[in-house]
């Protein structure tokens, strides 16, 4: 795969963990757009949502994606909402190979609750619990589908297993 490999999908799908493992297997660098936004702003995403609103965060997220696209081929973990803006979807589709990691809402809700350490840096988008995960996922589904070149169900699977599946299906060029 000569372009970027983008990992897209809802929170709790393990994009960051899979990105690190996949990059190692492909012997290429990896990055995470959430980490880039936090490093550039020198604060947490939760604080950015509070001070600049979601629109401010989305602007920063788009810039991080555009900057990443200019780099040598990376594995790129993205924030769960990166598909919301059409310009991001355009970049994802044209500048690499987007892989959609997904699982049923019940599984994601469980995984989000277990991921408390990282969750502390995130805005509380899941105050509505499982119902909210279901609603947001349903709304974003067509956007993930519009971008995805490969879809991988991560439910009940270890990240290493997910990486194996991706490696088997990743195009050579
Ligand atoms: C968001 C997901 C988060 C982060 C931000 C918004 C979303 O990323 O970008 O809190 O809208 O789904 P992760 O998917 O890495 O948790």
PDB file of C-alpha atoms and ligand atoms in Angstrom:
ATOM      1  CA  UNK A   1       0.000   0.000   0.000  1.00  0.00           C
ATOM      2  CA  UNK A   2       1.777   3.132  -1.200  1.00  0.00           C
ATOM      3  CA  UNK A   3      -0.526   5.870   0.185  1.00  0.00           C
ATOM      4  CA  UNK A   4      -1.637   6.396   3.762  1.00  0.00           C
ATOM      5  CA  UNK A   5      -3.616   3.765   5.622  1.00  0.00           C
ATOM      6  CA  UNK A   6      -6.430   5.532   7.490  1.00  0.00           C
ATOM      7  CA  UNK A   7      -8.270   3.894  10.375  1.00  0.00           C
ATOM      8  CA  UNK A   8     -11.757   5.311  10.765  1.00  0.00           C
ATOM      9  CA  UNK A   9     -14.641   4.337  13.019  1.00  0.00           C
ATOM     10  CA  UNK A  10     -16.522   5.061  16.189  1.00  0.00           C
ATOM     11  CA  UNK A  11     -14.912   5.482  19.602  1.00  0.00           C
ATOM     12  CA  UNK A  12     -13.943   2.259  21.274  1.00  0.00           C
ATOM     13  CA  UNK A  13     -13.053   0.407  18.082  1.00  0.00           C
ATOM     14  CA  UNK A  14      -9.330   0.369  18.956  1.00  0.00           C
ATOM     15  CA  UNK A  15      -8.114   2.603  16.104  1.00  0.00           C
ATOM     16  CA  UNK A  16      -5.054   3.869  18.005  1.00  0.00           C
ATOM     17  CA  UNK A  17      -3.920   0.444  19.224  1.00  0.00           C
ATOM     18  CA  UNK A  18      -4.452  -1.116  15.807  1.00  0.00           C
ATOM     19  CA  UNK A  19      -2.603   1.792  14.134  1.00  0.00           C
ATOM     20  CA  UNK A  20       0.519   1.183  16.250  1.00  0.00           C
ATOM     21  CA  UNK A  21       0.524  -2.564  15.585  1.00  0.00           C
ATOM     22  CA  UNK A  22      -0.241  -2.181  11.893  1.00  0.00           C
ATOM     23  CA  UNK A  23       2.506   0.416  11.436  1.00  0.00           C
ATOM     24  CA  UNK A  24       4.999  -1.954  13.036  1.00  0.00           C
ATOM     25  CA  UNK A  25       3.957  -4.765  10.708  1.00  0.00           C
ATOM     26  CA  UNK A  26       4.154  -2.492   7.654  1.00  0.00           C
ATOM     27  CA  UNK A  27       7.395  -0.899   8.867  1.00  0.00           C
ATOM     28  CA  UNK A  28       6.089   2.620   8.472  1.00  0.00           C
ATOM     29  CA  UNK A  29       5.395   5.487  10.904  1.00  0.00           C
ATOM     30  CA  UNK A  30       2.010   6.107  12.443  1.00  0.00           C
ATOM     31  CA  UNK A  31       0.162   9.065  13.878  1.00  0.00           C
ATOM     32  CA  UNK A  32      -3.149   9.887  15.526  1.00  0.00           C
ATOM     33  CA  UNK A  33      -5.093  13.021  14.580  1.00  0.00           C
ATOM     34  CA  UNK A  34      -6.482  13.368  18.144  1.00  0.00           C
ATOM     35  CA  UNK A  35      -2.936  13.331  19.569  1.00  0.00           C
ATOM     36  CA  UNK A  36      -1.854  15.900  16.983  1.00  0.00           C
ATOM     37  CA  UNK A  37      -4.702  18.248  17.894  1.00  0.00           C
ATOM     38  CA  UNK A  38      -3.901  17.924  21.608  1.00  0.00           C
ATOM     39  CA  UNK A  39      -0.160  18.477  21.058  1.00  0.00           C
ATOM     40  CA  UNK A  40      -0.727  21.484  18.798  1.00  0.00           C
ATOM     41  CA  UNK A  41      -3.205  23.100  21.187  1.00  0.00           C
ATOM     42  CA  UNK A  42      -1.248  21.966  24.280  1.00  0.00           C
ATOM     43  CA  UNK A  43      -4.484  20.923  25.942  1.00  0.00           C
ATOM     44  CA  UNK A  44      -6.989  18.085  25.980  1.00  0.00           C
ATOM     45  CA  UNK A  45      -9.809  17.588  23.489  1.00  0.00           C
ATOM     46  CA  UNK A  46     -12.269  17.899  26.380  1.00  0.00           C
ATOM     47  CA  UNK A  47     -10.836  21.362  27.163  1.00  0.00           C
ATOM     48  CA  UNK A  48     -11.016  22.361  23.480  1.00  0.00           C
ATOM     49  CA  UNK A  49     -14.678  21.350  23.256  1.00  0.00           C
ATOM     50  CA  UNK A  50     -15.309  23.471  26.370  1.00  0.00           C
ATOM     51  CA  UNK A  51     -13.399  26.555  25.164  1.00  0.00           C
ATOM     52  CA  UNK A  52     -13.934  26.495  21.364  1.00  0.00           C
ATOM     53  CA  UNK A  53     -16.982  24.288  20.967  1.00  0.00           C
ATOM     54  CA  UNK A  54     -17.178  21.278  18.684  1.00  0.00           C
ATOM     55  CA  UNK A  55     -16.732  23.530  15.609  1.00  0.00           C
ATOM     56  CA  UNK A  56     -13.360  24.733  16.908  1.00  0.00           C
ATOM     57  CA  UNK A  57     -12.214  21.175  17.507  1.00  0.00           C
ATOM     58  CA  UNK A  58     -13.395  20.078  14.038  1.00  0.00           C
ATOM     59  CA  UNK A  59     -11.398  22.900  12.405  1.00  0.00           C
ATOM     60  CA  UNK A  60      -8.268  21.768  14.237  1.00  0.00           C
ATOM     61  CA  UNK A  61      -8.986  18.138  13.362  1.00  0.00           C
ATOM     62  CA  UNK A  62      -9.279  19.002   9.637  1.00  0.00           C
ATOM     63  CA  UNK A  63      -5.977  20.863   9.752  1.00  0.00           C
ATOM     64  CA  UNK A  64      -4.309  17.877  11.439  1.00  0.00           C
ATOM     65  CA  UNK A  65      -5.642  15.566   8.720  1.00  0.00           C
ATOM     66  CA  UNK A  66      -4.515  17.893   5.924  1.00  0.00           C
ATOM     67  CA  UNK A  67      -1.035  18.182   7.493  1.00  0.00           C
ATOM     68  CA  UNK A  68      -0.816  14.413   7.822  1.00  0.00           C
ATOM     69  CA  UNK A  69      -1.741  13.924   4.173  1.00  0.00           C
ATOM     70  CA  UNK A  70       1.355  15.887   3.195  1.00  0.00           C
ATOM     71  CA  UNK A  71       3.656  13.464   5.058  1.00  0.00           C
ATOM     72  CA  UNK A  72       5.283  10.296   3.745  1.00  0.00           C
ATOM     73  CA  UNK A  73       2.909   7.297   3.878  1.00  0.00           C
ATOM     74  CA  UNK A  74       1.755   6.741   7.470  1.00  0.00           C
ATOM     75  CA  UNK A  75      -0.785   4.624   9.271  1.00  0.00           C
ATOM     76  CA  UNK A  76      -3.231   7.224  10.586  1.00  0.00           C
ATOM     77  CA  UNK A  77      -5.632   6.719  13.490  1.00  0.00           C
ATOM     78  CA  UNK A  78      -8.436   9.278  13.260  1.00  0.00           C
ATOM     79  CA  UNK A  79     -11.032  10.659  15.676  1.00  0.00           C
ATOM     80  CA  UNK A  80     -14.464   9.030  15.535  1.00  0.00           C
ATOM     81  CA  UNK A  81     -16.080  12.139  14.054  1.00  0.00           C
ATOM     82  CA  UNK A  82     -13.533  12.869  11.321  1.00  0.00           C
ATOM     83  CA  UNK A  83     -16.000  11.684   8.662  1.00  0.00           C
ATOM     84  CA  UNK A  84     -18.483  14.450   9.540  1.00  0.00           C
ATOM     85  CA  UNK A  85     -16.908  17.109   7.305  1.00  0.00           C
ATOM     86  CA  UNK A  86     -17.083  16.523   3.527  1.00  0.00           C
ATOM     87  CA  UNK A  87     -13.555  17.908   3.003  1.00  0.00           C
ATOM     88  CA  UNK A  88     -12.193  15.292   5.409  1.00  0.00           C
ATOM     89  CA  UNK A  89     -14.072  12.503   3.628  1.00  0.00           C
ATOM     90  CA  UNK A  90     -12.605  13.712   0.343  1.00  0.00           C
ATOM     91  CA  UNK A  91      -9.069  13.556   1.762  1.00  0.00           C
ATOM     92  CA  UNK A  92      -9.646  10.121   3.299  1.00  0.00           C
ATOM     93  CA  UNK A  93     -10.954   8.741   0.013  1.00  0.00           C
ATOM     94  CA  UNK A  94      -8.316  10.255  -2.250  1.00  0.00           C
ATOM     95  CA  UNK A  95      -5.118  10.218  -0.186  1.00  0.00           C
ATOM     96  CA  UNK A  96      -4.991   6.646   0.993  1.00  0.00           C
ATOM     97  CA  UNK A  97      -6.843   3.519   1.964  1.00  0.00           C
ATOM     98  CA  UNK A  98      -9.545   4.048   4.617  1.00  0.00           C
ATOM     99  CA  UNK A  99     -10.294   1.046   6.825  1.00  0.00           C
ATOM    100  CA  UNK A 100     -13.476   1.170   8.885  1.00  0.00           C
ATOM    101  CA  UNK A 101     -13.253  -0.572  12.248  1.00  0.00           C
ATOM    102  CA  UNK A 102     -16.696  -1.303  13.601  1.00  0.00           C
ATOM    103  CA  UNK A 103     -18.738  -3.362  16.052  1.00  0.00           C
ATOM    104  CA  UNK A 104     -22.326  -3.486  17.319  1.00  0.00           C
ATOM    105  CA  UNK A 105     -23.275  -0.523  19.573  1.00  0.00           C
ATOM    106  CA  UNK A 106     -23.556  -2.777  22.651  1.00  0.00           C
ATOM    107  CA  UNK A 107     -19.936  -3.894  22.213  1.00  0.00           C
ATOM    108  CA  UNK A 108     -18.718  -0.332  21.615  1.00  0.00           C
ATOM    109  CA  UNK A 109     -20.528   1.009  24.659  1.00  0.00           C
ATOM    110  CA  UNK A 110     -18.850  -1.632  26.837  1.00  0.00           C
ATOM    111  CA  UNK A 111     -15.439  -0.851  25.379  1.00  0.00           C
ATOM    112  CA  UNK A 112     -15.894   2.924  25.799  1.00  0.00           C
ATOM    113  CA  UNK A 113     -16.772   2.428  29.478  1.00  0.00           C
ATOM    114  CA  UNK A 114     -13.666   0.283  30.003  1.00  0.00           C
ATOM    115  CA  UNK A 115     -11.427   2.860  28.337  1.00  0.00           C
ATOM    116  CA  UNK A 116     -11.659   5.318  31.221  1.00  0.00           C
ATOM    117  CA  UNK A 117      -8.084   6.667  31.205  1.00  0.00           C
ATOM    118  CA  UNK A 118      -8.327   7.901  27.607  1.00  0.00           C
ATOM    119  CA  UNK A 119     -11.944   8.860  28.153  1.00  0.00           C
ATOM    120  CA  UNK A 120     -10.916  11.468  30.709  1.00  0.00           C
ATOM    121  CA  UNK A 121      -9.341  13.482  27.872  1.00  0.00           C
ATOM    122  CA  UNK A 122     -12.453  13.272  25.728  1.00  0.00           C
ATOM    123  CA  UNK A 123     -15.597  15.394  25.883  1.00  0.00           C
ATOM    124  CA  UNK A 124     -18.553  13.623  27.336  1.00  0.00           C
ATOM    125  CA  UNK A 125     -20.249  12.708  24.073  1.00  0.00           C
ATOM    126  CA  UNK A 126     -21.720   9.576  25.554  1.00  0.00           C
ATOM    127  CA  UNK A 127     -23.835  10.992  28.371  1.00  0.00           C
ATOM    128  CA  UNK A 128     -26.786   9.256  26.745  1.00  0.00           C
ATOM    129  CA  UNK A 129     -25.200   5.827  27.216  1.00  0.00           C
ATOM    130  CA  UNK A 130     -25.998   2.989  24.857  1.00  0.00           C
ATOM    131  CA  UNK A 131     -28.911   4.890  23.293  1.00  0.00           C
ATOM    132  CA  UNK A 132     -26.604   7.710  22.307  1.00  0.00           C
ATOM    133  CA  UNK A 133     -23.963   5.327  20.921  1.00  0.00           C
ATOM    134  CA  UNK A 134     -26.718   3.698  18.834  1.00  0.00           C
ATOM    135  CA  UNK A 135     -28.026   7.054  17.553  1.00  0.00           C
ATOM    136  CA  UNK A 136     -24.641   8.577  16.739  1.00  0.00           C
ATOM    137  CA  UNK A 137     -23.431   5.379  15.081  1.00  0.00           C
ATOM    138  CA  UNK A 138     -26.607   5.179  12.979  1.00  0.00           C
ATOM    139  CA  UNK A 139     -26.175   8.805  11.874  1.00  0.00           C
ATOM    140  CA  UNK A 140     -22.510   8.307  10.991  1.00  0.00           C
ATOM    141  CA  UNK A 141     -22.942   4.910   9.348  1.00  0.00           C
ATOM    142  CA  UNK A 142     -23.459   6.237   5.803  1.00  0.00           C
ATOM    143  CA  UNK A 143     -20.424   8.512   6.202  1.00  0.00           C
ATOM    144  CA  UNK A 144     -18.128   5.677   7.299  1.00  0.00           C
ATOM    145  CA  UNK A 145     -19.549   3.551   4.484  1.00  0.00           C
ATOM    146  CA  UNK A 146     -18.958   6.307   1.952  1.00  0.00           C
ATOM    147  CA  UNK A 147     -15.235   6.341   2.824  1.00  0.00           C
ATOM    148  CA  UNK A 148     -14.418   2.727   3.668  1.00  0.00           C
ATOM    149  CA  UNK A 149     -12.439   0.589   1.239  1.00  0.00           C
ATOM    150  CA  UNK A 150     -12.336  -2.200   3.817  1.00  0.00           C
ATOM    151  CA  UNK A 151     -14.618  -2.900   6.793  1.00  0.00           C
ATOM    152  CA  UNK A 152     -13.417  -4.941   9.754  1.00  0.00           C
ATOM    153  CA  UNK A 153     -15.649  -6.100  12.609  1.00  0.00           C
ATOM    154  CA  UNK A 154     -13.595  -5.746  15.790  1.00  0.00           C
ATOM    155  CA  UNK A 155     -16.227  -7.183  18.177  1.00  0.00           C
ATOM    156  CA  UNK A 156     -14.735  -9.720  20.593  1.00  0.00           C
ATOM    157  CA  UNK A 157     -11.381  -9.725  18.830  1.00  0.00           C
ATOM    158  CA  UNK A 158      -7.887  -8.835  19.969  1.00  0.00           C
ATOM    159  CA  UNK A 159      -6.118  -5.962  18.164  1.00  0.00           C
ATOM    160  CA  UNK A 160      -3.472  -8.424  16.900  1.00  0.00           C
ATOM    161  CA  UNK A 161      -6.204 -10.466  15.231  1.00  0.00           C
ATOM    162  CA  UNK A 162      -7.693  -7.327  13.648  1.00  0.00           C
ATOM    163  CA  UNK A 163      -4.253  -6.434  12.282  1.00  0.00           C
ATOM    164  CA  UNK A 164      -3.873  -9.929  10.779  1.00  0.00           C
ATOM    165  CA  UNK A 165      -7.198  -9.507   8.980  1.00  0.00           C
ATOM    166  CA  UNK A 166      -6.164  -6.101   7.643  1.00  0.00           C
ATOM    167  CA  UNK A 167      -2.779  -7.357   6.437  1.00  0.00           C
ATOM    168  CA  UNK A 168      -4.459 -10.170   4.519  1.00  0.00           C
ATOM    169  CA  UNK A 169      -6.734  -7.722   2.691  1.00  0.00           C
ATOM    170  CA  UNK A 170      -4.553  -4.661   2.208  1.00  0.00           C
ATOM    171  CA  UNK A 171      -3.764  -4.083  -1.474  1.00  0.00           C
ATOM    172  CA  UNK A 172      -0.080  -4.415  -2.396  1.00  0.00           C
ATOM    173  CA  UNK A 173       0.038  -1.151  -4.342  1.00  0.00           C
TER     174      UNK A 173
HETATM  175  C1  LIG B   1     -14.974  12.059  18.771  1.00  0.00           C
HETATM  176  C2  LIG B   1     -14.092  11.026  18.980  1.00  0.00           C
HETATM  177  C3  LIG B   1     -12.793  11.202  19.644  1.00  0.00           C
HETATM  178  C4  LIG B   1     -12.305  12.659  19.535  1.00  0.00           C
HETATM  179  C5  LIG B   1     -13.363  13.610  19.949  1.00  0.00           C
HETATM  180  C6  LIG B   1     -14.643  13.466  19.153  1.00  0.00           C
HETATM  181  C7  LIG B   1     -16.270  11.805  18.089  1.00  0.00           C
HETATM  182  O1  LIG B   1     -11.826  10.346  19.063  1.00  0.00           O
HETATM  183  O2  LIG B   1     -11.881  12.948  18.229  1.00  0.00           O
HETATM  184  O3  LIG B   1     -13.608  13.406  21.298  1.00  0.00           O
HETATM  185  O4  LIG B   1     -16.933  12.754  17.657  1.00  0.00           O
HETATM  186  O5  LIG B   1     -16.627  10.601  17.930  1.00  0.00           O
HETATM  187  P1  LIG B   1     -11.741   8.755  19.320  1.00  0.00           P
HETATM  188  O6  LIG B   1     -12.641   8.097  18.324  1.00  0.00           O
HETATM  189  O7  LIG B   1     -10.299   8.456  19.051  1.00  0.00           O
HETATM  190  O8  LIG B   1     -12.127   8.511  20.736  1.00  0.00           O
END
